[in-house]
């Protein structure tokens, strides 16, 4: 026998294995995902917070690594272009770390417009891999800083907005503000150290301020 289930619930769709899925789009066509990688199907089957259907049903998607980017990018786009993500039909999805590769696997099969914003982690090989990916894809692009010194999102923002961030980040002069084994207090960068240790709180403060942030 054969059982056909219709659903708008991500967990149901993914737990039944994406390879069994048929997507009926507004363009009156059916798209099957039976040719995606096994690892991608397994990833969404196991993920407890996957946003698969949100991704599938979105017109344009920005994938980010974490909550700080998720908080700030809508404000940045509004300040830069004067429109909201809703007006521009953009969905922002925080996919955690580099699991964006699983979303890209699906995007490539259905020609979905996707922008990934990710850290270079101070790895020149990672930057070169991203450049190679971008050269071979039309609708999916990955963006990262090309300077390995700007190894993560917070460092990029700090280097572009040091004076403004020093104004909103309150520090204690005798604190070390260590992060990943680096003593930012001793190195003369206590504001950056506190920012790295309080990423979401700092992003929320930034979103609430009236500053024109350099991006």
Short mmCIF file of C-alpha atoms in Angstrom, two decimals:
data_model
loop_
_atom_site.label_atom_id
_atom_site.label_comp_id
_atom_site.label_asym_id
_atom_site.label_seq_id
_atom_site.Cartn_x
_atom_site.Cartn_y
_atom_site.Cartn_z
CA UNK A 1 0.00 0.00 0.00
CA UNK A 2 0.99 3.62 -0.41
CA UNK A 3 0.31 6.41 2.06
CA UNK A 4 0.31 10.09 1.02
CA UNK A 5 0.55 12.73 3.75
CA UNK A 6 0.20 16.49 3.20
CA UNK A 7 1.78 18.78 5.75
CA UNK A 8 3.18 22.22 6.50
CA UNK A 9 5.07 20.92 9.53
CA UNK A 10 8.88 20.77 9.25
CA UNK A 11 9.29 17.92 11.71
CA UNK A 12 6.82 15.67 9.92
CA UNK A 13 8.28 16.37 6.49
CA UNK A 14 11.88 15.85 7.55
CA UNK A 15 11.36 12.83 9.84
CA UNK A 16 9.80 10.93 6.94
CA UNK A 17 13.09 11.52 5.06
CA UNK A 18 13.37 14.38 2.57
CA UNK A 19 14.06 11.90 -0.22
CA UNK A 20 10.38 10.89 0.01
CA UNK A 21 9.17 14.48 -0.26
CA UNK A 22 7.28 16.02 -3.16
CA UNK A 23 6.98 19.81 -2.99
CA UNK A 24 3.97 21.31 -4.76
CA UNK A 25 4.95 24.89 -5.55
CA UNK A 26 2.88 27.94 -6.47
CA UNK A 27 4.21 27.64 -10.02
CA UNK A 28 2.00 24.56 -10.44
CA UNK A 29 4.92 22.19 -10.55
CA UNK A 30 6.07 19.33 -8.37
CA UNK A 31 9.66 19.10 -7.19
CA UNK A 32 11.15 15.94 -5.75
CA UNK A 33 14.16 15.93 -3.45
CA UNK A 34 15.08 12.30 -4.02
CA UNK A 35 18.53 13.28 -5.35
CA UNK A 36 19.84 15.11 -2.28
CA UNK A 37 22.79 13.70 -0.36
CA UNK A 38 22.06 10.99 2.22
CA UNK A 39 23.95 13.04 4.82
CA UNK A 40 21.65 16.01 4.19
CA UNK A 41 18.51 13.91 4.57
CA UNK A 42 19.92 12.43 7.78
CA UNK A 43 20.81 15.88 9.13
CA UNK A 44 17.26 17.18 8.85
CA UNK A 45 15.83 13.92 10.14
CA UNK A 46 17.89 14.22 13.35
CA UNK A 47 17.73 17.99 13.88
CA UNK A 48 15.39 19.03 16.68
CA UNK A 49 15.03 22.65 15.50
CA UNK A 50 15.30 22.41 11.73
CA UNK A 51 13.67 25.10 9.67
CA UNK A 52 13.39 23.04 6.53
CA UNK A 53 9.90 24.08 5.37
CA UNK A 54 10.54 27.72 6.25
CA UNK A 55 13.59 27.49 4.00
CA UNK A 56 11.74 25.68 1.23
CA UNK A 57 8.81 28.09 1.16
CA UNK A 58 10.90 31.28 1.29
CA UNK A 59 11.55 33.30 -1.85
CA UNK A 60 15.03 34.51 -0.83
CA UNK A 61 17.05 33.35 2.16
CA UNK A 62 19.97 34.66 4.21
CA UNK A 63 21.58 31.90 6.26
CA UNK A 64 23.57 32.98 9.31
CA UNK A 65 25.57 31.12 11.93
CA UNK A 66 23.96 32.39 15.11
CA UNK A 67 21.63 34.71 17.01
CA UNK A 68 23.81 37.84 16.81
CA UNK A 69 23.64 37.94 13.02
CA UNK A 70 19.96 37.03 13.18
CA UNK A 71 19.32 40.06 15.39
CA UNK A 72 21.40 42.62 13.51
CA UNK A 73 21.06 41.86 9.81
CA UNK A 74 17.40 43.02 9.52
CA UNK A 75 18.39 46.36 11.06
CA UNK A 76 21.44 46.63 8.84
CA UNK A 77 19.40 45.98 5.71
CA UNK A 78 16.80 48.54 6.78
CA UNK A 79 19.46 51.18 7.42
CA UNK A 80 21.30 50.42 4.20
CA UNK A 81 18.37 50.13 1.78
CA UNK A 82 15.41 51.70 3.56
CA UNK A 83 13.21 48.60 3.33
CA UNK A 84 12.40 45.70 5.63
CA UNK A 85 13.18 42.05 5.04
CA UNK A 86 9.41 41.46 4.82
CA UNK A 87 9.07 44.01 2.02
CA UNK A 88 11.97 42.43 0.16
CA UNK A 89 10.66 38.86 0.66
CA UNK A 90 13.80 37.82 2.52
CA UNK A 91 13.84 35.19 5.23
CA UNK A 92 16.73 35.04 7.69
CA UNK A 93 17.48 31.63 9.17
CA UNK A 94 19.95 30.97 11.95
CA UNK A 95 21.23 27.50 11.20
CA UNK A 96 23.97 27.15 13.80
CA UNK A 97 27.63 26.83 12.89
CA UNK A 98 28.36 25.54 9.40
CA UNK A 99 25.24 23.39 9.02
CA UNK A 100 24.32 25.86 6.27
CA UNK A 101 25.98 23.37 3.91
CA UNK A 102 22.96 21.10 4.34
CA UNK A 103 20.60 23.91 3.36
CA UNK A 104 22.76 24.72 0.34
CA UNK A 105 22.50 21.12 -0.81
CA UNK A 106 18.74 21.58 -1.08
CA UNK A 107 18.99 25.09 -2.55
CA UNK A 108 21.18 23.86 -5.38
CA UNK A 109 18.57 21.29 -6.39
CA UNK A 110 15.74 23.84 -6.61
CA UNK A 111 17.65 26.98 -7.74
CA UNK A 112 16.71 28.92 -4.61
CA UNK A 113 18.40 32.30 -4.05
CA UNK A 114 20.50 31.93 -0.91
CA UNK A 115 23.10 34.14 0.72
CA UNK A 116 25.27 32.67 3.47
CA UNK A 117 27.09 34.95 5.92
CA UNK A 118 29.79 33.07 7.79
CA UNK A 119 33.10 33.49 9.63
CA UNK A 120 36.40 32.68 7.95
CA UNK A 121 37.76 31.37 11.30
CA UNK A 122 41.19 32.75 10.42
CA UNK A 123 41.62 30.01 7.81
CA UNK A 124 42.91 31.04 4.37
CA UNK A 125 41.98 27.61 2.95
CA UNK A 126 38.38 28.19 4.03
CA UNK A 127 38.35 31.53 2.20
CA UNK A 128 39.67 29.87 -0.96
CA UNK A 129 37.06 27.10 -0.73
CA UNK A 130 34.32 29.73 -0.44
CA UNK A 131 35.65 31.60 -3.48
CA UNK A 132 35.67 28.38 -5.48
CA UNK A 133 32.10 27.61 -4.44
CA UNK A 134 30.92 31.08 -5.46
CA UNK A 135 32.58 30.76 -8.87
CA UNK A 136 30.60 27.59 -9.53
CA UNK A 137 27.16 28.69 -8.32
CA UNK A 138 24.77 31.29 -9.69
CA UNK A 139 21.93 31.44 -7.16
CA UNK A 140 23.82 30.52 -3.99
CA UNK A 141 26.66 32.66 -2.66
CA UNK A 142 28.74 32.49 0.53
CA UNK A 143 30.12 35.70 2.02
CA UNK A 144 32.97 36.00 4.51
CA UNK A 145 35.67 38.54 5.27
CA UNK A 146 38.75 38.00 3.09
CA UNK A 147 41.12 39.14 5.85
CA UNK A 148 42.00 36.30 8.23
CA UNK A 149 42.52 38.88 11.00
CA UNK A 150 38.75 39.48 10.83
CA UNK A 151 38.12 35.89 11.77
CA UNK A 152 34.63 36.24 13.24
CA UNK A 153 31.52 38.43 13.00
CA UNK A 154 32.15 40.36 16.22
CA UNK A 155 35.75 41.19 15.31
CA UNK A 156 34.61 42.51 11.92
CA UNK A 157 32.00 44.74 13.57
CA UNK A 158 34.40 45.94 16.25
CA UNK A 159 37.10 46.93 13.77
CA UNK A 160 34.57 48.97 11.77
CA UNK A 161 32.77 50.54 14.74
CA UNK A 162 35.32 50.71 17.55
CA UNK A 163 34.39 54.16 18.90
CA UNK A 164 30.65 53.48 18.86
CA UNK A 165 31.03 50.10 20.53
CA UNK A 166 33.27 51.52 23.22
CA UNK A 167 30.44 53.92 23.97
CA UNK A 168 27.81 51.22 24.57
CA UNK A 169 29.97 48.43 26.05
CA UNK A 170 30.73 49.11 29.70
CA UNK A 171 33.89 47.49 31.09
CA UNK A 172 35.78 47.14 34.36
CA UNK A 173 39.37 48.25 33.99
CA UNK A 174 40.80 45.39 36.06
CA UNK A 175 38.97 42.60 34.18
CA UNK A 176 40.80 40.28 31.76
CA UNK A 177 37.87 39.54 29.42
CA UNK A 178 39.46 36.32 28.22
CA UNK A 179 37.97 34.52 25.21
CA UNK A 180 39.28 31.33 23.59
CA UNK A 181 42.49 31.62 25.62
CA UNK A 182 43.20 35.24 24.66
CA UNK A 183 43.38 37.88 27.39
CA UNK A 184 41.77 40.83 25.63
CA UNK A 185 42.02 43.03 28.71
CA UNK A 186 45.80 42.76 28.85
CA UNK A 187 46.02 43.14 25.06
CA UNK A 188 44.28 46.51 25.30
CA UNK A 189 40.99 45.35 23.76
CA UNK A 190 38.71 44.86 26.78
CA UNK A 191 35.61 46.11 24.92
CA UNK A 192 36.12 43.49 22.21
CA UNK A 193 36.74 40.83 24.87
CA UNK A 194 33.48 41.66 26.61
CA UNK A 195 31.68 41.74 23.25
CA UNK A 196 32.93 38.24 22.42
CA UNK A 197 31.82 36.96 25.83
CA UNK A 198 28.39 38.61 25.57
CA UNK A 199 27.56 38.30 21.88
CA UNK A 200 23.77 38.24 22.01
CA UNK A 201 23.50 40.97 24.65
CA UNK A 202 25.81 43.25 22.65
CA UNK A 203 23.91 42.57 19.42
CA UNK A 204 20.65 43.43 21.15
CA UNK A 205 22.15 46.70 22.43
CA UNK A 206 23.40 47.51 18.92
CA UNK A 207 19.97 46.87 17.43
CA UNK A 208 18.39 49.26 19.93
CA UNK A 209 20.86 52.11 19.42
CA UNK A 210 20.33 54.89 16.88
CA UNK A 211 23.85 54.63 15.50
CA UNK A 212 24.49 54.24 11.81
CA UNK A 213 26.69 51.15 12.00
CA UNK A 214 29.46 50.59 9.50
CA UNK A 215 28.88 47.24 7.83
#
